[in-house]
């Protein structure tokens, strides 16, 4: 039976599908909706900068190799994004040392990035390690496992270095690890959908939803660019349009319903309109928005599958 869980201290519960009461589901949904709105109202200009394909693949592969729940990978991505934005902002805003004003333009930024480059793999791994500690049903990566894994991929680090890196991330996040992550949204919305529409087999949809979410996450830039083009009906978005669209790329409620809609189209196309209508009713997101996202995602899935087949 499929499982879902929450990366939130106040909601960190393991439940099987269809076990949660309607009151509990309502509380979960209201909580996630409020947090999603709060996040959209406080976006940084750097939002999404550390969610490129290579970095997402790196974290997902670590999660897979260490046999962690995929939820840990998504949560680690969110922790890394938040930490790096704060870390770089602090570094770049630190007053330059005496004599640095005479340096060539950009040299200070280059020095910051060089300083970061050598420790970035360790920072990313620390985010995965911290995320593993937040899941009740997932085993925690201890330092022996961590040192052994990093050594196996060509990085020699000590246990002390691991502890220092983890503490640096914790301090950078002000010990607040309760970040949003898209897989939680997908799984809660699936549970609510199954409660409202018992005829829909959410247990069968669940594994496919995870695959669809992973695809969209790894093809994030391409998928959201296509969605932007579809939304504004213009092939060349302006910088201002791209800036305004950042809120859409960080809307996990929209992402959650769209992932479920894509999975439903693939697995139960006859139920697709019913599911889209119910998801719109649950979240208040327009059916047009869900349909547009579904069309874009399916187009990229088919395109990628065709390219793989050709190769």
GROMACS .gro file of C-alpha atoms in nm:
model
  311
    1UNK     CA    1   0.000   0.000   0.000
    2UNK     CA    2   0.134   0.342  -0.093
    3UNK     CA    3   0.252   0.571   0.184
    4UNK     CA    4   0.270   0.943   0.225
    5UNK     CA    5   0.432   1.156   0.492
    6UNK     CA    6   0.500   1.516   0.578
    7UNK     CA    7   0.833   1.693   0.618
    8UNK     CA    8   0.687   1.920   0.881
    9UNK     CA    9   0.749   1.885   1.254
   10UNK     CA   10   0.385   1.951   1.332
   11UNK     CA   11   0.256   1.720   1.055
   12UNK     CA   12   0.521   1.447   1.039
   13UNK     CA   13   0.289   1.149   1.030
   14UNK     CA   14   0.296   0.826   0.830
   15UNK     CA   15  -0.044   0.721   0.697
   16UNK     CA   16  -0.169   0.485   0.431
   17UNK     CA   17  -0.402   0.611   0.164
   18UNK     CA   18  -0.768   0.634   0.275
   19UNK     CA   19  -0.676   0.609   0.645
   20UNK     CA   20  -0.701   0.982   0.724
   21UNK     CA   21  -1.033   1.124   0.844
   22UNK     CA   22  -1.205   1.405   0.655
   23UNK     CA   23  -1.131   1.650   0.939
   24UNK     CA   24  -0.762   1.559   0.936
   25UNK     CA   25  -0.746   1.592   0.558
   26UNK     CA   26  -0.913   1.930   0.576
   27UNK     CA   27  -0.658   2.048   0.832
   28UNK     CA   28  -0.371   1.921   0.618
   29UNK     CA   29  -0.507   2.090   0.306
   30UNK     CA   30  -0.571   2.424   0.476
   31UNK     CA   31  -0.221   2.416   0.625
   32UNK     CA   32  -0.054   2.345   0.291
   33UNK     CA   33  -0.263   2.605   0.112
   34UNK     CA   34  -0.175   2.874   0.365
   35UNK     CA   35   0.193   2.789   0.354
   36UNK     CA   36   0.189   2.792  -0.026
   37UNK     CA   37   0.033   3.140  -0.026
   38UNK     CA   38   0.282   3.264   0.233
   39UNK     CA   39   0.569   3.133   0.024
   40UNK     CA   40   0.438   3.298  -0.293
   41UNK     CA   41   0.403   3.629  -0.110
   42UNK     CA   42   0.765   3.624   0.005
   43UNK     CA   43   0.959   3.499  -0.295
   44UNK     CA   44   1.322   3.595  -0.340
   45UNK     CA   45   1.453   3.716  -0.674
   46UNK     CA   46   1.678   3.407  -0.659
   47UNK     CA   47   1.385   3.163  -0.629
   48UNK     CA   48   1.449   2.850  -0.832
   49UNK     CA   49   1.813   2.934  -0.906
   50UNK     CA   50   1.934   2.613  -0.740
   51UNK     CA   51   1.681   2.380  -0.902
   52UNK     CA   52   1.854   2.322  -1.235
   53UNK     CA   53   1.856   1.975  -1.390
   54UNK     CA   54   2.213   1.875  -1.300
   55UNK     CA   55   2.171   1.970  -0.936
   56UNK     CA   56   1.833   1.796  -0.909
   57UNK     CA   57   1.980   1.483  -1.068
   58UNK     CA   58   2.272   1.493  -0.825
   59UNK     CA   59   2.043   1.502  -0.522
   60UNK     CA   60   1.800   1.244  -0.661
   61UNK     CA   61   2.089   1.006  -0.734
   62UNK     CA   62   2.224   1.045  -0.379
   63UNK     CA   63   1.875   0.969  -0.247
   64UNK     CA   64   1.847   0.664  -0.470
   65UNK     CA   65   2.193   0.528  -0.390
   66UNK     CA   66   2.133   0.560  -0.016
   67UNK     CA   67   1.787   0.400  -0.053
   68UNK     CA   68   1.605   0.697   0.095
   69UNK     CA   69   1.242   0.782   0.034
   70UNK     CA   70   1.213   1.019  -0.266
   71UNK     CA   71   1.049   1.265  -0.027
   72UNK     CA   72   1.393   1.319   0.130
   73UNK     CA   73   1.534   1.422  -0.209
   74UNK     CA   74   1.265   1.681  -0.273
   75UNK     CA   75   1.300   1.819   0.076
   76UNK     CA   76   1.679   1.836   0.039
   77UNK     CA   77   1.638   2.042  -0.279
   78UNK     CA   78   1.423   2.291  -0.089
   79UNK     CA   79   1.670   2.312   0.200
   80UNK     CA   80   1.958   2.366  -0.042
   81UNK     CA   81   1.770   2.638  -0.230
   82UNK     CA   82   1.691   2.829   0.088
   83UNK     CA   83   2.039   2.787   0.234
   84UNK     CA   84   2.227   2.888  -0.079
   85UNK     CA   85   2.021   3.203  -0.131
   86UNK     CA   86   2.093   3.314   0.226
   87UNK     CA   87   2.457   3.204   0.217
   88UNK     CA   88   2.541   3.382  -0.108
   89UNK     CA   89   2.346   3.692  -0.009
   90UNK     CA   90   2.546   3.715   0.313
   91UNK     CA   91   2.879   3.655   0.140
   92UNK     CA   92   2.818   3.906  -0.139
   93UNK     CA   93   2.694   4.169   0.104
   94UNK     CA   94   2.999   4.138   0.332
   95UNK     CA   95   3.218   4.453   0.308
   96UNK     CA   96   3.522   4.403   0.085
   97UNK     CA   97   3.862   4.388   0.255
   98UNK     CA   98   4.095   4.687   0.231
   99UNK     CA   99   4.230   4.728  -0.119
  100UNK     CA  100   3.958   4.518  -0.279
  101UNK     CA  101   3.792   4.830  -0.421
  102UNK     CA  102   4.080   4.856  -0.669
  103UNK     CA  103   4.023   4.503  -0.796
  104UNK     CA  104   3.872   4.436  -1.137
  105UNK     CA  105   3.490   4.435  -1.154
  106UNK     CA  106   3.351   4.096  -1.067
  107UNK     CA  107   3.667   3.973  -0.898
  108UNK     CA  108   3.505   3.968  -0.551
  109UNK     CA  109   3.210   3.768  -0.682
  110UNK     CA  110   3.450   3.528  -0.851
  111UNK     CA  111   3.639   3.483  -0.524
  112UNK     CA  112   3.313   3.405  -0.344
  113UNK     CA  113   3.216   3.145  -0.604
  114UNK     CA  114   3.563   2.988  -0.595
  115UNK     CA  115   3.538   2.963  -0.218
  116UNK     CA  116   3.199   2.797  -0.251
  117UNK     CA  117   3.294   2.558  -0.531
  118UNK     CA  118   3.517   2.337  -0.317
  119UNK     CA  119   3.255   2.279  -0.049
  120UNK     CA  120   2.936   2.275  -0.255
  121UNK     CA  121   2.913   1.895  -0.285
  122UNK     CA  122   2.937   1.870   0.093
  123UNK     CA  123   2.668   2.135   0.144
  124UNK     CA  124   2.433   1.950  -0.092
  125UNK     CA  125   2.500   1.621   0.084
  126UNK     CA  126   2.436   1.783   0.424
  127UNK     CA  127   2.094   1.892   0.299
  128UNK     CA  128   2.015   1.531   0.204
  129UNK     CA  129   2.140   1.409   0.541
  130UNK     CA  130   1.925   1.663   0.726
  131UNK     CA  131   1.621   1.577   0.513
  132UNK     CA  132   1.663   1.206   0.598
  133UNK     CA  133   1.638   1.292   0.969
  134UNK     CA  134   1.296   1.452   0.921
  135UNK     CA  135   1.118   1.142   0.791
  136UNK     CA  136   0.982   0.902   1.050
  137UNK     CA  137   0.972   0.604   0.815
  138UNK     CA  138   1.309   0.664   0.642
  139UNK     CA  139   1.643   0.548   0.778
  140UNK     CA  140   1.882   0.823   0.883
  141UNK     CA  141   2.219   0.861   0.713
  142UNK     CA  142   2.478   0.828   0.989
  143UNK     CA  143   2.827   0.974   0.954
  144UNK     CA  144   2.992   0.639   0.880
  145UNK     CA  145   2.758   0.584   0.587
  146UNK     CA  146   2.805   0.944   0.475
  147UNK     CA  147   3.186   0.928   0.479
  148UNK     CA  148   3.183   0.595   0.294
  149UNK     CA  149   2.942   0.719   0.028
  150UNK     CA  150   3.130   1.043  -0.037
  151UNK     CA  151   3.459   0.850  -0.060
  152UNK     CA  152   3.300   0.614  -0.316
  153UNK     CA  153   3.217   0.908  -0.542
  154UNK     CA  154   3.562   1.065  -0.514
  155UNK     CA  155   3.528   1.304  -0.219
  156UNK     CA  156   3.747   1.238   0.084
  157UNK     CA  157   3.599   1.405   0.392
  158UNK     CA  158   3.628   1.353   0.765
  159UNK     CA  159   3.343   1.307   1.012
  160UNK     CA  160   3.438   1.641   1.161
  161UNK     CA  161   3.397   1.809   0.822
  162UNK     CA  162   3.053   1.649   0.788
  163UNK     CA  163   2.946   1.778   1.128
  164UNK     CA  164   3.076   2.127   1.052
  165UNK     CA  165   2.895   2.132   0.716
  166UNK     CA  166   2.568   2.016   0.871
  167UNK     CA  167   2.596   2.277   1.145
  168UNK     CA  168   2.670   2.547   0.887
  169UNK     CA  169   2.353   2.457   0.695
  170UNK     CA  170   2.148   2.447   1.014
  171UNK     CA  171   2.274   2.789   1.122
  172UNK     CA  172   2.224   2.929   0.772
  173UNK     CA  173   1.862   2.814   0.785
  174UNK     CA  174   1.829   2.942   1.141
  175UNK     CA  175   1.747   2.583   1.242
  176UNK     CA  176   1.419   2.605   1.049
  177UNK     CA  177   1.388   2.291   0.834
  178UNK     CA  178   1.014   2.304   0.779
  179UNK     CA  179   1.026   2.385   0.407
  180UNK     CA  180   0.762   2.326   0.144
  181UNK     CA  181   0.824   2.037  -0.093
  182UNK     CA  182   0.619   1.943  -0.401
  183UNK     CA  183   0.587   1.570  -0.332
  184UNK     CA  184   0.398   1.640  -0.010
  185UNK     CA  185   0.148   1.847  -0.209
  186UNK     CA  186   0.100   1.572  -0.466
  187UNK     CA  187   0.041   1.305  -0.203
  188UNK     CA  188  -0.197   1.509   0.011
  189UNK     CA  189  -0.398   1.614  -0.293
  190UNK     CA  190  -0.412   1.248  -0.399
  191UNK     CA  191  -0.546   1.154  -0.057
  192UNK     CA  192  -0.812   1.426  -0.070
  193UNK     CA  193  -0.904   1.322  -0.426
  194UNK     CA  194  -0.942   0.959  -0.313
  195UNK     CA  195  -1.163   1.068  -0.024
  196UNK     CA  196  -1.388   1.284  -0.242
  197UNK     CA  197  -1.396   1.042  -0.538
  198UNK     CA  198  -1.373   0.684  -0.402
  199UNK     CA  199  -1.401   0.544  -0.757
  200UNK     CA  200  -1.059   0.689  -0.845
  201UNK     CA  201  -0.777   0.444  -0.774
  202UNK     CA  202  -0.530   0.678  -0.606
  203UNK     CA  203  -0.318   0.379  -0.505
  204UNK     CA  204  -0.249   0.312  -0.874
  205UNK     CA  205  -0.200   0.680  -0.954
  206UNK     CA  206   0.052   0.731  -0.675
  207UNK     CA  207   0.365   0.567  -0.828
  208UNK     CA  208   0.295   0.727  -1.166
  209UNK     CA  209   0.253   1.067  -1.001
  210UNK     CA  210   0.597   1.028  -0.847
  211UNK     CA  211   0.743   0.955  -1.191
  212UNK     CA  212   0.564   1.252  -1.348
  213UNK     CA  213   0.680   1.485  -1.070
  214UNK     CA  214   1.038   1.370  -1.114
  215UNK     CA  215   1.016   1.431  -1.488
  216UNK     CA  216   0.874   1.781  -1.445
  217UNK     CA  217   1.135   1.860  -1.179
  218UNK     CA  218   1.424   1.750  -1.401
  219UNK     CA  219   1.279   1.927  -1.706
  220UNK     CA  220   1.178   2.227  -1.498
  221UNK     CA  221   1.326   2.500  -1.721
  222UNK     CA  222   1.182   2.360  -2.044
  223UNK     CA  223   0.838   2.279  -1.902
  224UNK     CA  224   0.786   2.617  -1.737
  225UNK     CA  225   0.919   2.804  -2.039
  226UNK     CA  226   0.660   2.627  -2.255
  227UNK     CA  227   0.391   2.702  -1.999
  228UNK     CA  228   0.489   3.070  -1.999
  229UNK     CA  229   0.474   3.081  -2.379
  230UNK     CA  230   0.133   2.912  -2.370
  231UNK     CA  231   0.005   3.153  -2.106
  232UNK     CA  232   0.113   3.478  -2.275
  233UNK     CA  233   0.070   3.342  -2.629
  234UNK     CA  234   0.406   3.480  -2.733
  235UNK     CA  235   0.718   3.283  -2.827
  236UNK     CA  236   0.958   3.545  -2.688
  237UNK     CA  237   0.868   3.646  -2.331
  238UNK     CA  238   1.007   3.975  -2.205
  239UNK     CA  239   1.225   3.991  -1.891
  240UNK     CA  240   0.932   4.149  -1.706
  241UNK     CA  241   0.702   3.862  -1.804
  242UNK     CA  242   0.960   3.608  -1.692
  243UNK     CA  243   0.999   3.786  -1.359
  244UNK     CA  244   0.624   3.785  -1.295
  245UNK     CA  245   0.605   3.418  -1.395
  246UNK     CA  246   0.844   3.312  -1.116
  247UNK     CA  247   0.543   3.288  -0.883
  248UNK     CA  248   0.392   3.024  -1.113
  249UNK     CA  249   0.712   2.815  -1.105
  250UNK     CA  250   0.702   2.817  -0.724
  251UNK     CA  251   0.329   2.741  -0.688
  252UNK     CA  252   0.329   2.388  -0.545
  253UNK     CA  253  -0.049   2.366  -0.532
  254UNK     CA  254  -0.063   2.421  -0.908
  255UNK     CA  255   0.223   2.176  -0.960
  256UNK     CA  256   0.053   1.915  -0.741
  257UNK     CA  257  -0.284   1.920  -0.919
  258UNK     CA  258  -0.115   1.927  -1.260
  259UNK     CA  259   0.103   1.624  -1.183
  260UNK     CA  260  -0.206   1.428  -1.078
  261UNK     CA  261  -0.390   1.542  -1.392
  262UNK     CA  262  -0.101   1.425  -1.613
  263UNK     CA  263  -0.085   1.086  -1.439
  264UNK     CA  264  -0.463   1.047  -1.470
  265UNK     CA  265  -0.453   1.125  -1.843
  266UNK     CA  266  -0.188   0.857  -1.892
  267UNK     CA  267  -0.349   0.591  -1.674
  268UNK     CA  268  -0.725   0.666  -1.678
  269UNK     CA  269  -0.799   0.901  -1.966
  270UNK     CA  270  -1.173   0.832  -1.937
  271UNK     CA  271  -1.168   0.978  -1.585
  272UNK     CA  272  -0.949   1.273  -1.674
  273UNK     CA  273  -1.216   1.544  -1.701
  274UNK     CA  274  -1.379   1.424  -1.380
  275UNK     CA  275  -1.045   1.437  -1.195
  276UNK     CA  276  -0.953   1.780  -1.334
  277UNK     CA  277  -1.292   1.913  -1.224
  278UNK     CA  278  -1.253   1.769  -0.875
  279UNK     CA  279  -0.898   1.901  -0.838
  280UNK     CA  280  -1.020   2.245  -0.940
  281UNK     CA  281  -1.298   2.220  -0.682
  282UNK     CA  282  -1.053   2.113  -0.409
  283UNK     CA  283  -0.796   2.386  -0.470
  284UNK     CA  284  -0.980   2.671  -0.642
  285UNK     CA  285  -0.733   2.654  -0.931
  286UNK     CA  286  -0.908   2.702  -1.265
  287UNK     CA  287  -0.956   2.403  -1.491
  288UNK     CA  288  -0.794   2.610  -1.769
  289UNK     CA  289  -0.471   2.640  -1.570
  290UNK     CA  290  -0.467   2.268  -1.494
  291UNK     CA  291  -0.539   2.176  -1.856
  292UNK     CA  292  -0.267   2.408  -1.990
  293UNK     CA  293  -0.006   2.263  -1.753
  294UNK     CA  294  -0.118   1.908  -1.836
  295UNK     CA  295  -0.090   1.972  -2.210
  296UNK     CA  296   0.258   2.122  -2.177
  297UNK     CA  297   0.387   1.842  -1.952
  298UNK     CA  298   0.244   1.568  -2.175
  299UNK     CA  299   0.397   1.731  -2.482
  300UNK     CA  300   0.742   1.726  -2.320
  301UNK     CA  301   0.697   1.367  -2.200
  302UNK     CA  302   0.605   1.251  -2.551
  303UNK     CA  303   0.889   1.452  -2.704
  304UNK     CA  304   1.144   1.307  -2.463
  305UNK     CA  305   1.013   0.952  -2.515
  306UNK     CA  306   1.028   0.995  -2.893
  307UNK     CA  307   1.386   1.124  -2.875
  308UNK     CA  308   1.491   0.833  -2.655
  309UNK     CA  309   1.328   0.585  -2.892
  310UNK     CA  310   1.501   0.741  -3.193
  311UNK     CA  311   1.841   0.728  -3.025
   0.00000   0.00000   0.00000
